[in-house]
């Protein structure tokens, strides 16, 4: 009962924040609505007064919110301030389109994750695994911007080759390209997380005993998946909600009438009834999916979770020498160093959209500016923001994940807010600026890490070695410091590193949608947005920053492989 009350309080706080958005942003909602209805109409005081009277804006935001909430039990979510049509049918239709796209994208993601884990699944049942895969290819795939992948698929597969339709939403054939654009990077990230946990499952005593008795490898693999999947199910649930409401850029590129696009348009136009109804639908979906994910995790682990009979998946492992992170890091730093010595703002209109050459190794943009220079100077902003946001998300996620009774409702509710909508909310409160993308992404980036921490903590609390530690008289602080944190922190830290490219992508996506840095800043998201219209004519203009994001992803994944639980220290015993 207390959990339901807390969840309702968090959801109500979010809806109140959305209802107060025009007043928090210190803008006139009547003027914004009038511009959305008819940009050519002169906003005279009489016209604005008529709009305020029509919408009841003079009654204040709390009255409007109470009126909207009062109609929900009757199935009335109000009428759009822009079109005047009933909100509920429009939101229901958009939600149906987004759910269909999400289901197709998840199917692509599952297949992609299976490909990423194929080697580990094949080898784990036959012999011990010495270490984790580096996963550089999967990291590069996960680091590709969804809007760039969508644009390439639409241009090449849809327009040039004509194999599949590139625009519209009229049947199954129109579903393929957007599902690939969303599902491929999601599956690569999900597969890397699963591939990270599988070696621990294959090293458990039951797996070794099963292999010694000659049990088929497929059965051992199936049980290893059953052991690892519960720790990932909360994040899988977050993917479900994120793909439903967060695929805004893909929905815009492919002209899909989904819920993410609907809520974005409503937020820009300050159409509060539509925005509140769309957010409420995402919050309800997040609560349902989160609850089902937790129930499925308990069912997969079975009585062992209840009886405290699990074996930890996260044993101490010796560090391994790794050269790939050094190579990727040297490549990234080399590109940045070469770009920093060039002028990112120098214009040469005679050299517009020039291909790569000795004088311009990455080519030039539409204004004749050197892309290498702009990527090098933009890296200082992009990478610094991504690292700062990731570190903040890791700290907040671990702290809140250790108190799941408090964080579960927060995780589900925060995950229902797409980064784009968070960016609009932050813009409304702070008035915009270069820090807006970082604040918006930081507000939602901690949720997957908190969910992962809670899932691992729940399993670690049910391990036999922890019961033995308590039986020996260890206190709560000792158990937390010597048993729980050493088991939870390394995989969550690796998860945070895996999400570093995703954080950079989220920042880039906000820049792509015009909510981030403004020209002439060389921030990578803005580079992608500026050069996106020329992708077909000058592909190097978008491939260069996208390639740097892919290198960042490979660097993050290979560096994550070196984050291990240390061997317990040797303590000398004296009299």
PDB file of C-alpha atoms in Angstrom, residues 99-360:
ATOM      1  CA  UNK A  99       3.680  -0.049 -29.231  1.00  0.00           C
ATOM      2  CA  UNK A 100       3.734  -1.716 -32.637  1.00  0.00           C
ATOM      3  CA  UNK A 101       7.040  -0.031 -33.490  1.00  0.00           C
ATOM      4  CA  UNK A 102       8.417  -0.967 -30.063  1.00  0.00           C
ATOM      5  CA  UNK A 103       7.459  -4.638 -30.514  1.00  0.00           C
ATOM      6  CA  UNK A 104       9.178  -4.806 -33.905  1.00  0.00           C
ATOM      7  CA  UNK A 105      12.248  -2.986 -32.565  1.00  0.00           C
ATOM      8  CA  UNK A 106      12.443  -5.376 -29.596  1.00  0.00           C
ATOM      9  CA  UNK A 107      12.363  -8.336 -31.970  1.00  0.00           C
ATOM     10  CA  UNK A 108      15.321  -6.826 -33.840  1.00  0.00           C
ATOM     11  CA  UNK A 109      17.038  -6.076 -30.513  1.00  0.00           C
ATOM     12  CA  UNK A 110      16.659  -9.664 -29.264  1.00  0.00           C
ATOM     13  CA  UNK A 111      18.126 -11.071 -32.476  1.00  0.00           C
ATOM     14  CA  UNK A 112      20.997  -8.562 -32.323  1.00  0.00           C
ATOM     15  CA  UNK A 113      21.673  -9.411 -28.658  1.00  0.00           C
ATOM     16  CA  UNK A 114      21.735 -13.117 -29.530  1.00  0.00           C
ATOM     17  CA  UNK A 115      24.338 -12.462 -32.219  1.00  0.00           C
ATOM     18  CA  UNK A 116      26.465 -10.428 -29.797  1.00  0.00           C
ATOM     19  CA  UNK A 117      26.351 -13.226 -27.183  1.00  0.00           C
ATOM     20  CA  UNK A 118      26.649 -16.129 -29.645  1.00  0.00           C
ATOM     21  CA  UNK A 119      30.348 -16.800 -29.019  1.00  0.00           C
ATOM     22  CA  UNK A 120      30.015 -16.731 -25.230  1.00  0.00           C
ATOM     23  CA  UNK A 121      26.932 -18.951 -25.323  1.00  0.00           C
ATOM     24  CA  UNK A 122      28.679 -21.427 -27.596  1.00  0.00           C
ATOM     25  CA  UNK A 123      31.896 -21.652 -25.595  1.00  0.00           C
ATOM     26  CA  UNK A 124      30.603 -21.267 -22.054  1.00  0.00           C
ATOM     27  CA  UNK A 125      28.896 -24.628 -21.843  1.00  0.00           C
ATOM     28  CA  UNK A 126      32.003 -26.485 -23.089  1.00  0.00           C
ATOM     29  CA  UNK A 127      34.891 -24.879 -21.206  1.00  0.00           C
ATOM     30  CA  UNK A 128      35.617 -22.121 -18.682  1.00  0.00           C
ATOM     31  CA  UNK A 129      35.840 -18.637 -20.119  1.00  0.00           C
ATOM     32  CA  UNK A 130      39.089 -16.892 -19.370  1.00  0.00           C
ATOM     33  CA  UNK A 131      37.659 -13.405 -19.757  1.00  0.00           C
ATOM     34  CA  UNK A 132      35.004 -11.271 -21.340  1.00  0.00           C
ATOM     35  CA  UNK A 133      34.844 -10.332 -24.953  1.00  0.00           C
ATOM     36  CA  UNK A 134      35.924  -6.890 -25.906  1.00  0.00           C
ATOM     37  CA  UNK A 135      32.796  -6.313 -27.995  1.00  0.00           C
ATOM     38  CA  UNK A 136      34.242  -3.465 -30.058  1.00  0.00           C
ATOM     39  CA  UNK A 137      31.961  -4.098 -33.033  1.00  0.00           C
ATOM     40  CA  UNK A 138      28.883  -4.262 -30.804  1.00  0.00           C
ATOM     41  CA  UNK A 139      29.978  -1.057 -29.075  1.00  0.00           C
ATOM     42  CA  UNK A 140      30.324   0.769 -32.378  1.00  0.00           C
ATOM     43  CA  UNK A 141      26.867  -0.431 -33.401  1.00  0.00           C
ATOM     44  CA  UNK A 142      25.409   0.713 -30.075  1.00  0.00           C
ATOM     45  CA  UNK A 143      27.092   4.106 -30.467  1.00  0.00           C
ATOM     46  CA  UNK A 144      25.550   4.890 -33.855  1.00  0.00           C
ATOM     47  CA  UNK A 145      22.974   7.693 -33.526  1.00  0.00           C
ATOM     48  CA  UNK A 146      19.457   6.406 -34.132  1.00  0.00           C
ATOM     49  CA  UNK A 147      18.576   9.432 -36.233  1.00  0.00           C
ATOM     50  CA  UNK A 148      21.678   8.900 -38.389  1.00  0.00           C
ATOM     51  CA  UNK A 149      20.964   5.191 -38.820  1.00  0.00           C
ATOM     52  CA  UNK A 150      17.365   6.048 -39.672  1.00  0.00           C
ATOM     53  CA  UNK A 151      18.452   8.653 -42.211  1.00  0.00           C
ATOM     54  CA  UNK A 152      20.920   6.277 -43.892  1.00  0.00           C
ATOM     55  CA  UNK A 153      18.355   3.457 -44.058  1.00  0.00           C
ATOM     56  CA  UNK A 154      15.681   5.787 -45.417  1.00  0.00           C
ATOM     57  CA  UNK A 155      18.007   7.308 -48.027  1.00  0.00           C
ATOM     58  CA  UNK A 156      19.874   4.200 -49.180  1.00  0.00           C
ATOM     59  CA  UNK A 157      17.412   1.330 -48.691  1.00  0.00           C
ATOM     60  CA  UNK A 158      14.223   3.320 -49.096  1.00  0.00           C
ATOM     61  CA  UNK A 159      15.019   5.929 -51.764  1.00  0.00           C
ATOM     62  CA  UNK A 160      18.074   4.853 -53.748  1.00  0.00           C
ATOM     63  CA  UNK A 161      17.499   1.083 -53.771  1.00  0.00           C
ATOM     64  CA  UNK A 162      13.720   1.212 -53.392  1.00  0.00           C
ATOM     65  CA  UNK A 163      13.579  -2.050 -51.467  1.00  0.00           C
ATOM     66  CA  UNK A 164      11.353  -0.766 -48.670  1.00  0.00           C
ATOM     67  CA  UNK A 165       9.201   2.351 -48.181  1.00  0.00           C
ATOM     68  CA  UNK A 166      11.029   5.212 -46.502  1.00  0.00           C
ATOM     69  CA  UNK A 167       8.112   7.356 -45.314  1.00  0.00           C
ATOM     70  CA  UNK A 168       4.666   6.755 -43.908  1.00  0.00           C
ATOM     71  CA  UNK A 169       2.838   4.271 -41.730  1.00  0.00           C
ATOM     72  CA  UNK A 170       0.555   2.099 -43.823  1.00  0.00           C
ATOM     73  CA  UNK A 171       1.462  -1.530 -43.164  1.00  0.00           C
ATOM     74  CA  UNK A 172       4.119  -4.070 -42.126  1.00  0.00           C
ATOM     75  CA  UNK A 173       6.558  -3.055 -44.889  1.00  0.00           C
ATOM     76  CA  UNK A 174       6.699   0.484 -43.466  1.00  0.00           C
ATOM     77  CA  UNK A 175       7.710  -0.999 -40.098  1.00  0.00           C
ATOM     78  CA  UNK A 176      10.991  -2.617 -41.126  1.00  0.00           C
ATOM     79  CA  UNK A 177      13.362   0.341 -41.511  1.00  0.00           C
ATOM     80  CA  UNK A 178      12.393   2.223 -38.327  1.00  0.00           C
ATOM     81  CA  UNK A 179      12.508  -1.044 -36.349  1.00  0.00           C
ATOM     82  CA  UNK A 180      16.039  -1.668 -37.618  1.00  0.00           C
ATOM     83  CA  UNK A 181      17.105   1.897 -36.808  1.00  0.00           C
ATOM     84  CA  UNK A 182      15.930   1.567 -33.198  1.00  0.00           C
ATOM     85  CA  UNK A 183      16.492  -2.127 -32.563  1.00  0.00           C
ATOM     86  CA  UNK A 184      20.088  -2.514 -33.747  1.00  0.00           C
ATOM     87  CA  UNK A 185      21.752  -0.156 -31.222  1.00  0.00           C
ATOM     88  CA  UNK A 186      19.398  -1.283 -28.454  1.00  0.00           C
ATOM     89  CA  UNK A 187      20.180  -4.937 -29.099  1.00  0.00           C
ATOM     90  CA  UNK A 188      23.908  -4.248 -29.194  1.00  0.00           C
ATOM     91  CA  UNK A 189      23.768  -2.620 -25.752  1.00  0.00           C
ATOM     92  CA  UNK A 190      21.513  -5.325 -24.324  1.00  0.00           C
ATOM     93  CA  UNK A 191      23.753  -8.044 -25.757  1.00  0.00           C
ATOM     94  CA  UNK A 192      26.852  -6.485 -24.229  1.00  0.00           C
ATOM     95  CA  UNK A 193      25.191  -6.411 -20.799  1.00  0.00           C
ATOM     96  CA  UNK A 194      24.165 -10.064 -21.094  1.00  0.00           C
ATOM     97  CA  UNK A 195      27.566 -11.062 -22.435  1.00  0.00           C
ATOM     98  CA  UNK A 196      29.111  -9.409 -19.393  1.00  0.00           C
ATOM     99  CA  UNK A 197      27.105 -11.584 -16.968  1.00  0.00           C
ATOM    100  CA  UNK A 198      27.285 -14.961 -18.739  1.00  0.00           C
ATOM    101  CA  UNK A 199      30.868 -15.950 -17.747  1.00  0.00           C
ATOM    102  CA  UNK A 200      29.876 -15.773 -14.075  1.00  0.00           C
ATOM    103  CA  UNK A 201      26.913 -18.092 -14.647  1.00  0.00           C
ATOM    104  CA  UNK A 202      28.982 -20.632 -16.574  1.00  0.00           C
ATOM    105  CA  UNK A 203      31.543 -20.609 -13.738  1.00  0.00           C
ATOM    106  CA  UNK A 204      28.998 -21.582 -11.068  1.00  0.00           C
ATOM    107  CA  UNK A 205      29.367 -25.076  -9.507  1.00  0.00           C
ATOM    108  CA  UNK A 206      26.128 -26.373 -11.042  1.00  0.00           C
ATOM    109  CA  UNK A 207      27.369 -25.564 -14.556  1.00  0.00           C
ATOM    110  CA  UNK A 208      30.680 -27.329 -14.009  1.00  0.00           C
ATOM    111  CA  UNK A 209      28.960 -30.357 -12.488  1.00  0.00           C
ATOM    112  CA  UNK A 210      26.468 -30.495 -15.374  1.00  0.00           C
ATOM    113  CA  UNK A 211      29.263 -30.381 -17.942  1.00  0.00           C
ATOM    114  CA  UNK A 212      31.173 -33.139 -16.071  1.00  0.00           C
ATOM    115  CA  UNK A 213      28.100 -35.392 -16.129  1.00  0.00           C
ATOM    116  CA  UNK A 214      27.738 -34.976 -19.885  1.00  0.00           C
ATOM    117  CA  UNK A 215      24.554 -32.910 -19.883  1.00  0.00           C
ATOM    118  CA  UNK A 216      24.071 -31.337 -23.339  1.00  0.00           C
ATOM    119  CA  UNK A 217      25.476 -27.890 -23.749  1.00  0.00           C
ATOM    120  CA  UNK A 218      22.147 -26.488 -24.899  1.00  0.00           C
ATOM    121  CA  UNK A 219      20.566 -27.299 -21.551  1.00  0.00           C
ATOM    122  CA  UNK A 220      23.456 -25.717 -19.669  1.00  0.00           C
ATOM    123  CA  UNK A 221      23.199 -22.641 -21.873  1.00  0.00           C
ATOM    124  CA  UNK A 222      19.450 -22.400 -21.262  1.00  0.00           C
ATOM    125  CA  UNK A 223      19.927 -22.516 -17.494  1.00  0.00           C
ATOM    126  CA  UNK A 224      22.785 -19.992 -17.686  1.00  0.00           C
ATOM    127  CA  UNK A 225      20.458 -17.605 -19.478  1.00  0.00           C
ATOM    128  CA  UNK A 226      17.823 -18.212 -16.833  1.00  0.00           C
ATOM    129  CA  UNK A 227      20.398 -17.301 -14.196  1.00  0.00           C
ATOM    130  CA  UNK A 228      21.547 -14.083 -15.913  1.00  0.00           C
ATOM    131  CA  UNK A 229      18.360 -12.682 -17.412  1.00  0.00           C
ATOM    132  CA  UNK A 230      16.695 -11.678 -14.088  1.00  0.00           C
ATOM    133  CA  UNK A 231      19.436  -9.149 -13.455  1.00  0.00           C
ATOM    134  CA  UNK A 232      18.744  -7.572 -16.840  1.00  0.00           C
ATOM    135  CA  UNK A 233      14.943  -7.693 -16.834  1.00  0.00           C
ATOM    136  CA  UNK A 234      14.502  -4.312 -15.106  1.00  0.00           C
ATOM    137  CA  UNK A 235      16.622  -2.688 -17.796  1.00  0.00           C
ATOM    138  CA  UNK A 236      14.745  -4.639 -20.463  1.00  0.00           C
ATOM    139  CA  UNK A 237      11.572  -3.105 -19.070  1.00  0.00           C
ATOM    140  CA  UNK A 238      13.175   0.321 -19.273  1.00  0.00           C
ATOM    141  CA  UNK A 239      14.004  -0.370 -22.924  1.00  0.00           C
ATOM    142  CA  UNK A 240      10.345  -1.192 -23.576  1.00  0.00           C
ATOM    143  CA  UNK A 241       9.143   2.132 -22.210  1.00  0.00           C
ATOM    144  CA  UNK A 242      12.057   4.085 -23.699  1.00  0.00           C
ATOM    145  CA  UNK A 243      11.425   2.700 -27.171  1.00  0.00           C
ATOM    146  CA  UNK A 244       7.717   3.496 -26.879  1.00  0.00           C
ATOM    147  CA  UNK A 245       8.044   7.150 -25.948  1.00  0.00           C
ATOM    148  CA  UNK A 246      11.642   8.030 -26.765  1.00  0.00           C
ATOM    149  CA  UNK A 247      11.935   7.264 -30.476  1.00  0.00           C
ATOM    150  CA  UNK A 248      11.109  10.859 -31.370  1.00  0.00           C
ATOM    151  CA  UNK A 249      13.795  11.456 -33.993  1.00  0.00           C
ATOM    152  CA  UNK A 250      13.070   8.155 -35.772  1.00  0.00           C
ATOM    153  CA  UNK A 251       9.339   8.878 -35.781  1.00  0.00           C
ATOM    154  CA  UNK A 252       9.998  12.278 -37.312  1.00  0.00           C
ATOM    155  CA  UNK A 253      12.332  10.948 -40.006  1.00  0.00           C
ATOM    156  CA  UNK A 254       9.976   8.143 -41.069  1.00  0.00           C
ATOM    157  CA  UNK A 255       6.809  10.230 -40.522  1.00  0.00           C
ATOM    158  CA  UNK A 256       5.365   7.823 -37.950  1.00  0.00           C
ATOM    159  CA  UNK A 257       2.386   9.136 -35.924  1.00  0.00           C
ATOM    160  CA  UNK A 258       3.752   7.767 -32.635  1.00  0.00           C
ATOM    161  CA  UNK A 259       3.390   8.878 -29.033  1.00  0.00           C
ATOM    162  CA  UNK A 260       6.897  10.319 -28.769  1.00  0.00           C
ATOM    163  CA  UNK A 261       6.327  12.611 -31.722  1.00  0.00           C
ATOM    164  CA  UNK A 262       2.874  13.567 -30.447  1.00  0.00           C
ATOM    165  CA  UNK A 263       4.162  14.519 -26.991  1.00  0.00           C
ATOM    166  CA  UNK A 264       7.074  16.474 -28.481  1.00  0.00           C
ATOM    167  CA  UNK A 265       4.753  18.508 -30.706  1.00  0.00           C
ATOM    168  CA  UNK A 266       2.407  19.069 -27.758  1.00  0.00           C
ATOM    169  CA  UNK A 267       5.292  20.179 -25.541  1.00  0.00           C
ATOM    170  CA  UNK A 268       6.563  22.662 -28.129  1.00  0.00           C
ATOM    171  CA  UNK A 269       3.063  24.071 -28.649  1.00  0.00           C
ATOM    172  CA  UNK A 270       2.308  23.901 -24.891  1.00  0.00           C
ATOM    173  CA  UNK A 271      -0.788  21.829 -25.641  1.00  0.00           C
ATOM    174  CA  UNK A 272      -1.093  20.700 -22.017  1.00  0.00           C
ATOM    175  CA  UNK A 273      -4.051  18.264 -22.294  1.00  0.00           C
ATOM    176  CA  UNK A 274      -2.266  16.244 -24.994  1.00  0.00           C
ATOM    177  CA  UNK A 275       1.082  16.433 -23.212  1.00  0.00           C
ATOM    178  CA  UNK A 276      -0.385  15.353 -19.877  1.00  0.00           C
ATOM    179  CA  UNK A 277      -2.354  12.488 -21.404  1.00  0.00           C
ATOM    180  CA  UNK A 278       0.676  11.229 -23.339  1.00  0.00           C
ATOM    181  CA  UNK A 279       2.885  11.386 -20.252  1.00  0.00           C
ATOM    182  CA  UNK A 280       0.249   9.627 -18.147  1.00  0.00           C
ATOM    183  CA  UNK A 281       0.077   6.820 -20.724  1.00  0.00           C
ATOM    184  CA  UNK A 282       3.863   6.396 -20.564  1.00  0.00           C
ATOM    185  CA  UNK A 283       3.848   6.450 -16.748  1.00  0.00           C
ATOM    186  CA  UNK A 284       1.139   3.764 -16.652  1.00  0.00           C
ATOM    187  CA  UNK A 285       3.066   1.665 -19.182  1.00  0.00           C
ATOM    188  CA  UNK A 286       6.270   2.068 -17.162  1.00  0.00           C
ATOM    189  CA  UNK A 287       4.550   0.956 -13.935  1.00  0.00           C
ATOM    190  CA  UNK A 288       3.002  -2.090 -15.625  1.00  0.00           C
ATOM    191  CA  UNK A 289       6.189  -3.135 -17.435  1.00  0.00           C
ATOM    192  CA  UNK A 290       8.341  -2.572 -14.343  1.00  0.00           C
ATOM    193  CA  UNK A 291       6.062  -4.691 -12.187  1.00  0.00           C
ATOM    194  CA  UNK A 292       5.966  -7.499 -14.756  1.00  0.00           C
ATOM    195  CA  UNK A 293       9.762  -7.422 -15.085  1.00  0.00           C
ATOM    196  CA  UNK A 294      10.226  -7.810 -11.327  1.00  0.00           C
ATOM    197  CA  UNK A 295       7.698 -10.652 -11.161  1.00  0.00           C
ATOM    198  CA  UNK A 296       9.368 -12.413 -14.098  1.00  0.00           C
ATOM    199  CA  UNK A 297      12.766 -12.077 -12.418  1.00  0.00           C
ATOM    200  CA  UNK A 298      11.494 -13.704  -9.230  1.00  0.00           C
ATOM    201  CA  UNK A 299       9.827 -16.495 -11.221  1.00  0.00           C
ATOM    202  CA  UNK A 300      13.013 -17.262 -13.186  1.00  0.00           C
ATOM    203  CA  UNK A 301      15.177 -17.478 -10.058  1.00  0.00           C
ATOM    204  CA  UNK A 302      12.573 -19.584  -8.269  1.00  0.00           C
ATOM    205  CA  UNK A 303      12.845 -20.716  -4.646  1.00  0.00           C
ATOM    206  CA  UNK A 304      16.597 -20.034  -4.572  1.00  0.00           C
ATOM    207  CA  UNK A 305      15.890 -16.290  -4.324  1.00  0.00           C
ATOM    208  CA  UNK A 306      13.451 -16.792  -1.466  1.00  0.00           C
ATOM    209  CA  UNK A 307      15.620 -19.283   0.424  1.00  0.00           C
ATOM    210  CA  UNK A 308      18.909 -17.414   0.012  1.00  0.00           C
ATOM    211  CA  UNK A 309      20.491 -20.274  -1.937  1.00  0.00           C
ATOM    212  CA  UNK A 310      22.006 -18.347  -4.848  1.00  0.00           C
ATOM    213  CA  UNK A 311      25.678 -18.266  -5.751  1.00  0.00           C
ATOM    214  CA  UNK A 312      27.147 -14.878  -6.598  1.00  0.00           C
ATOM    215  CA  UNK A 313      27.770 -14.180 -10.269  1.00  0.00           C
ATOM    216  CA  UNK A 314      30.424 -11.609  -9.492  1.00  0.00           C
ATOM    217  CA  UNK A 315      33.487 -13.345  -8.143  1.00  0.00           C
ATOM    218  CA  UNK A 316      36.899 -11.724  -7.805  1.00  0.00           C
ATOM    219  CA  UNK A 317      38.851 -11.975 -11.045  1.00  0.00           C
ATOM    220  CA  UNK A 318      42.408 -11.127 -11.886  1.00  0.00           C
ATOM    221  CA  UNK A 319      42.915  -8.049 -14.072  1.00  0.00           C
ATOM    222  CA  UNK A 320      43.807  -8.689 -17.675  1.00  0.00           C
ATOM    223  CA  UNK A 321      46.192  -6.635 -19.785  1.00  0.00           C
ATOM    224  CA  UNK A 322      44.260  -4.806 -22.465  1.00  0.00           C
ATOM    225  CA  UNK A 323      45.698  -2.956 -25.409  1.00  0.00           C
ATOM    226  CA  UNK A 324      42.499  -2.184 -27.305  1.00  0.00           C
ATOM    227  CA  UNK A 325      41.402   0.634 -24.958  1.00  0.00           C
ATOM    228  CA  UNK A 326      44.811   2.222 -25.448  1.00  0.00           C
ATOM    229  CA  UNK A 327      44.488   1.947 -29.229  1.00  0.00           C
ATOM    230  CA  UNK A 328      40.971   3.394 -29.326  1.00  0.00           C
ATOM    231  CA  UNK A 329      41.954   6.095 -26.852  1.00  0.00           C
ATOM    232  CA  UNK A 330      45.036   7.010 -28.874  1.00  0.00           C
ATOM    233  CA  UNK A 331      42.944   7.217 -32.050  1.00  0.00           C
ATOM    234  CA  UNK A 332      40.367   9.474 -30.384  1.00  0.00           C
ATOM    235  CA  UNK A 333      42.994  11.709 -28.780  1.00  0.00           C
ATOM    236  CA  UNK A 334      44.956  11.863 -32.036  1.00  0.00           C
ATOM    237  CA  UNK A 335      41.924  13.120 -33.962  1.00  0.00           C
ATOM    238  CA  UNK A 336      41.164  15.662 -31.245  1.00  0.00           C
ATOM    239  CA  UNK A 337      44.775  16.895 -31.146  1.00  0.00           C
ATOM    240  CA  UNK A 338      44.906  17.312 -34.936  1.00  0.00           C
ATOM    241  CA  UNK A 339      41.614  19.195 -34.885  1.00  0.00           C
ATOM    242  CA  UNK A 340      42.576  21.531 -32.052  1.00  0.00           C
ATOM    243  CA  UNK A 341      45.395  23.107 -34.053  1.00  0.00           C
ATOM    244  CA  UNK A 342      42.934  24.133 -36.784  1.00  0.00           C
ATOM    245  CA  UNK A 343      40.387  26.939 -36.840  1.00  0.00           C
ATOM    246  CA  UNK A 344      36.825  25.564 -36.463  1.00  0.00           C
ATOM    247  CA  UNK A 345      35.160  28.839 -37.502  1.00  0.00           C
ATOM    248  CA  UNK A 346      37.164  29.726 -40.627  1.00  0.00           C
ATOM    249  CA  UNK A 347      34.831  30.026 -43.614  1.00  0.00           C
ATOM    250  CA  UNK A 348      35.755  29.182 -47.190  1.00  0.00           C
ATOM    251  CA  UNK A 349      32.667  29.370 -49.380  1.00  0.00           C
ATOM    252  CA  UNK A 350      34.710  28.230 -52.369  1.00  0.00           C
ATOM    253  CA  UNK A 351      35.357  24.895 -50.629  1.00  0.00           C
ATOM    254  CA  UNK A 352      31.829  23.993 -49.599  1.00  0.00           C
ATOM    255  CA  UNK A 353      31.122  20.267 -49.034  1.00  0.00           C
ATOM    256  CA  UNK A 354      34.558  19.236 -50.264  1.00  0.00           C
ATOM    257  CA  UNK A 355      35.410  15.513 -49.877  1.00  0.00           C
ATOM    258  CA  UNK A 356      38.317  14.427 -47.643  1.00  0.00           C
ATOM    259  CA  UNK A 357      41.712  15.532 -48.895  1.00  0.00           C
ATOM    260  CA  UNK A 358      45.197  16.302 -47.583  1.00  0.00           C
ATOM    261  CA  UNK A 359      44.179  19.854 -46.727  1.00  0.00           C
ATOM    262  CA  UNK A 360      40.851  18.755 -45.175  1.00  0.00           C
TER     263      UNK A 360
END
